[in-house]
């Protein structure tokens, strides 16, 4: 697979993944590599350009990460962002110091004036807002560089040495708060690095299929399919590549959303793979009976999942490859080279130990989530699978507070379905990152018809978030909440009160358990 490649050298900045996503959005393949990666390894990738990321350090401290000076005589264009910009200045003979008294220290949205004759800012208006976050200041710009942007507080917001192809910006073009940020990155990639833009999902699909066929040969592949986006797309890609050599084991633990198990199964009917659906609701409910402690519930489900998977894989016998839906953020976050990554609290965990296989196959390892979704669409997976919001491995078990019974799971499933249906009707679902119902363990008195009820309280939760690490509760209009509440109370027996969760994360978490 040979694509135009941009290397993003990671100096520890908080937006590094975002830079990579933006570059991919510009249809150019990129990889995030540690700033300590030896020059030879960088050269082996034959990049068309390099981006230095931001970072928490000050370049003038001895302990701060630096780069091999040979990088600057290689002839590859470089864009330095924030720390990366200061590193360019510092290494090439300029001077970076701590900004005094806040004069040139800038945080947040800052009005910026661009020199639009600089290739980096070509096509931009002369003034725009950029997102700054730096406490250091370029007191002296290195020889050969000119100043190409300024703010009211700081004359040195961007520097350029056009002859050598070196550019630096103190602000963050990758964040949405920077107006025209994407255009600045596009300019670097297309105008300065001379990219043609050969990274499209259609092409990727073809090259990935060819690579899988070559690697797998006539071997056999086993995949644990959860029905989530990543494992579903991995399954579809493998199915397209090797068809009947693939066995997918889909364990339905009975704690999925309404119709979910059938939907997953239906989505894979178009391929010739071996699809094993294990309906294991009974055994999961037996194991969970009487358990109300959240961590124990998670553990029981994780263990039971492995047991079911183990039993099935023993029936299948030895396989050559175990496939996993690991995606690029998992790889970057782990900082690991080629070790297989299993997200600790987010995955069922421990699967490879119980299966007899020779090698791990991770066909989505270099893709971001939105690219995984795009690939899923290319492969013909239905939208209900591809656009699916995150759903925790333990499923409804951690949305039923207290002990779990089939009756409670059915009640929750119905209520959750109505919530989804109503949000889809108004189109509000498109603005939400995750939304679901929670069956609280609280019962309260109500009145229906002329009679007293003593039924469960259902909580509705909806959040918007970029990364699921923090989240804001969603401001769903009262009218929509009203319709949802009325429908659920009328249509779902056992629920007589609805509350809406108005806590953000932190201090709450997204899930209730
Ligand atoms: P919290 O509740 O930690 O959730 O704010 C953050 C995101 O992670 C999902 N989540 C899980 N996903 N297994 C998973 O696969 C889990 O055990 C699990 N717990 C939480 C949650 O739905 C949200 O998207």
XYZ file of C-alpha atoms and ligand atoms in Angstrom:
537
model
C 0.000 0.000 0.000
C 1.803 3.082 -1.108
C 0.130 6.406 -0.542
C 1.442 9.919 -0.305
C 2.354 10.086 3.359
C 2.655 12.930 5.834
C 4.398 12.304 9.131
C 3.117 13.991 12.245
C 5.886 14.127 14.803
C 4.376 13.953 18.245
C 5.770 16.326 20.862
C 3.023 15.573 23.358
C 0.399 18.133 22.346
C -3.214 17.601 23.262
C -4.531 18.036 19.708
C -2.229 15.614 17.910
C -4.925 13.176 16.889
C -6.943 16.072 15.604
C -4.074 17.164 13.350
C -3.957 13.658 11.926
C -7.703 13.602 11.361
C -7.583 16.934 9.573
C -4.792 15.753 7.284
C -6.821 12.658 6.447
C -9.847 14.884 5.816
C -7.685 16.580 3.196
C -7.380 13.120 1.585
C -3.795 12.551 2.536
C -2.585 9.574 4.493
C -0.622 10.408 7.636
C 0.905 8.695 10.604
C 1.573 10.037 14.087
C 5.041 9.011 15.243
C 6.887 9.756 18.487
C 9.309 12.695 18.220
C 12.081 10.274 19.122
C 11.607 8.203 15.945
C 15.019 7.815 14.294
C 15.536 9.718 11.065
C 16.080 6.489 9.137
C 12.606 5.302 10.085
C 11.109 8.588 8.968
C 12.966 8.386 5.684
C 11.771 4.843 5.116
C 8.225 6.210 4.890
C 9.198 8.601 2.152
C 6.969 11.433 3.412
C 5.935 14.391 1.298
C 5.866 16.598 4.406
C 6.304 16.632 8.166
C 4.218 18.356 10.813
C 5.660 19.069 14.258
C 2.875 19.092 16.832
C 2.414 21.288 19.858
C 3.552 20.131 23.253
C 3.572 21.084 26.924
C 7.301 21.901 27.163
C 9.449 24.964 26.571
C 11.962 24.391 23.777
C 14.807 26.176 25.581
C 14.876 23.712 28.495
C 17.513 21.028 28.222
C 15.059 18.272 29.000
C 12.638 19.281 26.250
C 12.230 17.044 23.217
C 14.327 18.081 20.217
C 14.799 16.690 16.720
C 17.707 15.390 14.726
C 19.165 18.516 12.983
C 19.638 16.379 9.861
C 15.881 16.670 9.441
C 16.445 20.233 8.268
C 18.794 19.341 5.424
C 16.689 16.467 4.117
C 14.624 18.714 1.830
C 11.166 17.751 3.099
C 8.741 20.611 3.885
C 7.981 21.109 7.575
C 5.073 22.794 9.318
C 5.606 23.493 13.016
C 2.549 24.092 15.165
C 2.921 25.907 18.517
C 5.757 24.017 20.263
C 6.659 22.735 16.797
C 6.950 26.324 15.547
C 9.131 27.309 18.484
C 11.260 24.245 17.906
C 11.890 25.348 14.332
C 12.886 28.809 15.541
C 15.014 27.506 18.397
C 16.850 24.869 16.356
C 17.495 27.049 13.325
C 19.146 29.912 15.198
C 16.263 32.020 16.489
C 15.465 32.675 20.116
C 12.487 31.553 22.142
C 11.868 32.918 25.612
C 9.176 32.919 28.220
C 6.629 35.618 27.444
C 6.812 38.391 30.037
C 3.748 39.731 31.868
C 1.342 38.196 29.447
C 2.310 40.663 26.728
C 2.956 37.986 24.131
C 1.461 35.082 25.985
C -1.795 34.194 24.338
C -4.579 31.784 25.159
C -7.842 31.318 23.356
C -9.409 33.035 20.384
C -7.142 35.734 19.023
C -7.604 38.099 16.114
C -4.811 37.335 13.658
C -3.572 39.256 10.621
C -2.221 37.123 7.776
C 0.217 37.925 5.004
C -1.771 36.284 2.243
C 1.149 36.328 -0.168
C 2.649 33.520 1.961
C 1.722 30.143 0.397
C 0.482 28.930 3.780
C -2.150 31.670 3.951
C -2.999 31.886 0.264
C -6.681 32.446 -0.367
C -7.427 33.472 3.234
C -8.950 36.812 4.249
C -6.361 39.139 5.739
C -7.888 38.909 9.198
C -9.297 35.921 11.043
C -9.645 34.402 14.479
C -7.096 31.799 15.503
C -6.812 29.593 18.576
C -3.694 30.285 20.616
C -2.328 28.436 23.573
C 1.263 29.399 24.232
C 3.241 30.893 27.093
C 6.516 31.186 25.154
C 7.430 33.768 22.605
C 9.764 33.845 19.590
C 11.978 36.802 20.556
C 14.213 36.358 17.521
C 13.284 34.750 14.249
C 15.988 32.607 12.597
C 17.889 33.823 9.540
C 16.089 33.111 6.305
C 12.619 33.344 7.881
C 10.112 36.125 7.472
C 7.124 37.011 9.620
C 3.876 36.081 7.941
C 1.196 36.654 10.571
C 0.762 38.803 13.652
C -1.762 39.516 16.371
C -2.360 42.673 18.380
C -0.197 41.363 21.224
C 2.443 39.540 19.263
C 4.309 40.373 16.050
C 5.549 36.801 15.568
C 2.499 34.621 15.091
C 3.757 32.823 11.994
C 7.112 32.413 10.286
C 8.119 31.135 6.886
C 11.251 30.225 4.995
C 9.773 29.599 1.583
C 13.069 28.610 0.001
C 13.515 25.674 2.361
C 9.811 24.905 2.769
C 9.732 25.562 6.521
C 6.629 27.119 8.067
C 5.598 27.701 11.642
C 2.420 28.928 13.325
C 2.008 29.752 16.994
C -1.706 28.942 16.864
C -3.541 25.681 16.268
C -4.949 25.427 12.728
C -6.370 21.970 13.520
C -8.998 23.110 16.038
C -12.409 24.315 14.945
C -11.981 27.619 16.781
C -9.375 28.658 14.225
C -11.242 30.137 11.279
C -9.782 28.873 7.983
C -7.602 26.386 9.921
C -8.391 23.575 7.510
C -7.524 25.834 4.573
C -4.134 26.557 6.165
C -3.455 22.827 6.491
C -4.653 22.235 2.931
C -2.309 24.946 1.718
C 0.602 23.283 3.473
C -0.272 19.899 2.017
C -1.216 20.874 -1.507
C 0.654 24.126 -2.205
C 3.804 23.447 -0.247
C 4.191 19.656 -0.144
C 2.692 19.270 -3.631
C 0.200 16.602 -2.584
C -2.219 15.182 -5.121
C -4.576 13.734 -2.448
C -4.704 9.999 -3.063
C -6.289 8.883 0.207
C -9.896 7.919 -0.455
C -11.888 5.157 1.159
C -12.706 3.569 -2.185
C -8.999 3.141 -2.935
C -8.252 2.131 0.608
C -10.862 -0.589 0.445
C -9.251 -2.101 -2.651
C -5.712 -1.973 -1.296
C -6.778 -3.317 2.110
C -8.605 -6.232 0.497
C -5.564 -7.089 -1.611
C -3.301 -6.903 1.448
C -5.596 -9.147 3.507
C -5.750 -11.727 0.700
C -1.996 -11.767 0.428
C -1.430 -12.111 4.143
C -4.123 -14.685 4.869
C -3.553 -16.863 1.796
C -5.786 -19.881 2.296
C -5.682 -19.532 6.099
C -8.669 -19.326 8.422
C -9.681 -16.239 10.341
C -11.801 -15.921 13.468
C -13.457 -12.694 14.600
C -15.494 -11.951 17.726
C -18.274 -9.729 16.446
C -19.901 -7.459 19.002
C -22.161 -5.586 16.626
C -20.332 -2.323 17.365
C -19.045 -0.237 14.464
C -15.402 -1.346 14.596
C -15.879 -5.079 14.739
C -18.713 -4.910 12.187
C -16.609 -3.014 9.663
C -13.634 -5.309 10.286
C -15.944 -8.275 9.647
C -17.319 -6.757 6.437
C -13.854 -5.971 5.114
C -12.618 -9.477 5.863
C -15.784 -10.981 4.407
C -15.237 -9.059 1.197
C -11.597 -10.152 1.084
C -11.734 -13.803 2.083
C -15.431 -14.752 2.306
C -15.820 -18.317 3.496
C -12.400 -18.429 5.167
C -13.820 -16.076 7.807
C -15.808 -17.207 10.820
C -17.572 -14.551 12.880
C -18.806 -15.451 16.315
C -21.525 -13.086 17.438
C -22.440 -13.593 21.078
C -25.862 -12.149 21.845
C -25.839 -11.781 25.617
C -29.477 -10.755 25.746
C -28.590 -7.265 26.931
C -28.636 -5.630 23.544
C -31.038 -2.972 22.350
C -34.351 -3.805 20.689
C -33.882 -5.713 17.384
C -30.106 -5.257 17.596
C -29.151 -8.933 17.390
C -31.341 -9.472 14.309
C -30.027 -6.318 12.675
C -26.424 -7.408 13.082
C -27.201 -10.834 11.685
C -29.142 -9.399 8.736
C -26.309 -7.048 7.826
C -23.969 -9.975 7.193
C -26.366 -12.078 5.152
C -24.885 -10.613 1.951
C -21.517 -12.374 2.431
C -20.546 -16.000 2.281
C -18.768 -16.001 5.624
C -19.467 -18.486 8.405
C -21.674 -16.553 10.790
C -22.273 -18.106 14.172
C -24.838 -16.391 16.337
C -24.877 -17.645 19.887
C -28.070 -16.752 21.695
C -26.745 -16.819 25.216
C -29.327 -14.704 27.015
C -30.303 -17.415 29.475
C -26.837 -18.235 30.661
C -25.910 -14.562 31.065
C -29.059 -13.860 33.067
C -28.426 -16.871 35.278
C -24.902 -15.687 36.002
C -26.096 -12.135 36.680
C -29.059 -13.076 38.869
C -29.171 -11.114 42.112
C -26.019 -9.132 41.291
C -26.314 -5.372 41.660
C -22.735 -4.200 42.104
C -21.645 -2.471 38.842
C -18.092 -3.747 38.691
C -19.203 -7.320 39.428
C -21.750 -7.106 36.632
C -19.062 -6.012 34.190
C -16.769 -8.774 35.338
C -19.387 -11.482 35.101
C -20.305 -10.418 31.570
C -16.666 -10.259 30.506
C -15.960 -13.727 31.897
C -19.075 -15.292 30.496
C -18.397 -13.741 27.108
C -14.987 -15.363 27.021
C -16.439 -18.689 28.094
C -19.028 -18.683 25.305
C -16.464 -17.563 22.763
C -14.070 -20.234 23.974
C -16.658 -22.970 23.607
C -17.468 -21.858 20.092
C -13.854 -21.568 19.039
C -13.141 -25.040 20.363
C -15.841 -26.320 18.052
C -14.191 -24.481 15.172
C -10.715 -25.786 15.966
C -7.382 -24.104 15.395
C -7.425 -20.959 13.314
C -4.562 -19.114 11.677
C -5.580 -15.570 12.500
C -7.609 -13.912 15.205
C -9.020 -10.662 13.834
C -9.717 -7.591 15.948
C -11.318 -4.234 15.249
C -8.498 -2.159 16.759
C -8.564 1.377 15.332
C -5.915 4.087 15.080
C -6.781 6.076 18.228
C -6.233 2.861 20.237
C -2.828 2.494 18.622
C -1.806 6.101 19.221
C -3.077 6.119 22.788
C -1.237 2.961 23.666
C 1.960 4.453 22.251
C 2.796 0.868 21.391
C 4.519 -0.237 18.227
C 2.888 -3.407 17.049
C 1.482 -4.911 20.216
C -2.159 -5.882 19.957
C -4.267 -3.424 21.886
C -7.349 -4.292 23.800
C -8.987 -1.356 25.507
C -9.161 -2.318 29.118
C -12.538 -1.211 30.400
C -13.953 -0.803 26.951
C -13.541 -4.238 25.523
C -14.556 -7.664 26.527
C -10.922 -8.339 27.219
C -8.607 -11.306 27.247
C -9.924 -12.975 24.118
C -6.641 -13.971 22.516
C -5.640 -16.102 25.529
C -8.408 -18.568 25.012
C -8.086 -19.200 21.311
C -5.523 -21.244 19.494
C -4.254 -18.965 16.721
C -0.971 -18.011 15.109
C -1.301 -14.344 14.402
C -3.458 -11.285 15.028
C -5.063 -9.452 12.159
C -6.061 -5.818 12.663
C -7.302 -4.488 9.332
C -8.543 -1.130 10.734
C -5.407 -0.352 12.664
C -4.595 2.768 10.672
C -8.092 4.261 10.487
C -9.908 6.853 12.546
C -13.468 6.261 13.644
C -15.018 8.437 10.960
C -12.903 6.668 8.347
C -14.052 3.315 9.713
C -17.643 4.463 9.226
C -16.866 5.619 5.687
C -15.249 2.281 4.901
C -18.315 0.510 6.281
C -20.466 2.469 3.844
C -18.117 1.617 0.973
C -18.529 -2.028 1.900
C -22.306 -1.774 1.797
C -23.053 -2.111 5.490
C -26.416 -0.573 6.380
C -26.511 2.891 7.901
C -28.021 1.622 11.172
C -24.807 -0.292 11.817
C -22.324 2.182 10.414
C -23.694 5.284 12.126
C -24.261 3.478 15.397
C -23.392 5.365 18.554
C -21.050 3.714 21.053
C -22.670 0.949 23.040
C -20.866 -0.492 26.049
C -19.730 -4.114 25.942
C -21.783 -5.013 29.039
C -24.812 -3.547 27.258
C -28.004 -2.844 29.153
C -26.567 -4.504 32.260
C -24.971 -1.206 33.226
C -28.136 0.726 32.366
C -30.295 -1.340 34.687
C -29.431 -0.113 38.132
C -29.566 -2.843 40.751
C -30.200 -6.476 39.926
C -31.027 -7.566 36.410
C -34.010 -9.583 35.246
C -35.321 -10.349 31.786
C -38.444 -8.372 32.576
C -36.426 -5.267 33.441
C -34.281 -5.680 30.319
C -37.410 -5.910 28.155
C -38.903 -2.831 29.796
C -35.739 -0.833 29.269
C -35.417 -1.998 25.661
C -38.895 -0.755 24.815
C -38.431 2.606 26.495
C -35.017 3.087 24.920
C -36.477 2.316 21.502
C -39.132 5.021 21.880
C -36.480 7.541 22.947
C -34.463 6.731 19.812
C -37.494 6.778 17.566
C -38.669 10.216 18.720
C -35.204 11.780 18.438
C -34.842 10.382 14.933
C -38.222 11.822 13.939
C -37.156 15.366 14.785
C -33.628 14.871 13.462
C -32.230 15.877 16.841
C -30.336 12.600 17.005
C -27.853 14.039 14.508
C -26.646 16.592 17.059
C -26.143 14.065 19.822
C -23.123 11.877 20.467
C -24.889 9.323 22.631
C -28.368 8.954 24.073
C -30.094 6.171 25.925
C -32.512 5.288 28.672
C -31.588 4.008 32.129
C -33.874 1.943 34.308
C -33.297 3.318 37.776
C -33.922 1.089 40.707
C -36.308 3.610 42.203
C -40.028 3.103 42.342
C -42.480 5.835 43.085
C -46.179 6.393 43.414
C -48.193 7.550 40.443
C -51.754 7.671 39.277
C -52.996 6.230 36.018
C -56.648 6.191 35.091
C -58.225 6.179 38.498
C -55.718 3.846 40.078
C -52.559 4.121 42.091
C -49.345 2.843 40.518
C -46.050 2.011 42.150
C -43.655 1.648 39.244
C -40.109 2.350 38.111
C -38.550 5.698 37.314
C -36.810 5.830 33.948
C -33.968 8.275 33.338
C -33.153 9.664 29.913
C -29.546 10.543 29.157
C -28.284 12.430 26.099
C -24.851 13.982 25.686
C -22.733 15.735 23.143
C -19.019 15.191 23.211
C -16.028 15.138 20.902
C -14.015 12.457 22.641
C -16.223 10.839 25.319
C -13.646 11.844 27.946
C -15.725 14.890 28.818
C -19.318 15.448 27.783
C -22.043 18.036 28.046
C -25.659 17.093 28.698
C -27.758 17.833 25.664
C -30.337 20.605 25.641
C -33.154 18.614 24.069
C -36.201 20.865 23.603
C -38.909 20.482 26.265
C -41.495 19.675 23.608
C -39.482 16.676 22.450
C -38.900 15.514 26.016
C -42.591 15.915 26.654
C -43.526 13.693 23.694
C -41.013 11.062 24.710
C -42.187 11.065 28.309
C -45.832 10.763 27.345
C -45.192 7.933 24.924
C -43.032 5.904 27.270
C -45.388 6.165 30.220
C -48.352 5.258 28.033
C -46.721 2.475 26.051
C -44.308 0.779 28.429
C -45.852 -1.037 31.368
C -43.919 -0.773 34.624
C -42.762 2.835 34.174
C -44.704 5.723 35.659
C -42.128 8.504 35.926
C -39.463 9.944 33.610
C -36.517 12.131 34.614
C -33.904 13.789 32.402
C -30.249 13.646 33.437
C -28.766 17.168 33.453
C -25.260 16.382 34.643
C -22.198 16.729 32.479
C -19.043 14.603 32.586
C -17.266 15.316 34.874
C -18.584 15.129 37.550
C -20.892 12.371 36.295
C -19.882 9.746 33.761
C -21.860 9.138 30.589
C -23.128 5.744 31.663
C -24.788 5.456 35.046
C -22.661 2.510 36.130
P -18.284 6.698 30.728
O -19.494 6.091 31.361
O -16.988 6.136 31.248
O -18.356 6.272 29.202
O -18.308 8.189 30.745
C -17.531 6.763 28.177
C -17.863 6.006 26.911
O -17.454 4.649 27.040
C -18.558 3.778 26.901
N -18.393 2.696 27.876
C -18.022 1.444 27.582
N -17.751 0.867 26.391
N -17.324 -1.193 27.484
C -17.416 -0.466 26.361
O -17.190 -1.013 25.282
C -17.563 -0.682 28.716
O -17.474 -1.362 29.713
C -17.947 0.713 28.755
N -18.260 1.563 29.773
C -18.525 2.766 29.195
C -19.785 4.630 27.157
O -20.949 4.105 26.540
C -19.353 5.951 26.599
O -19.494 5.982 25.198
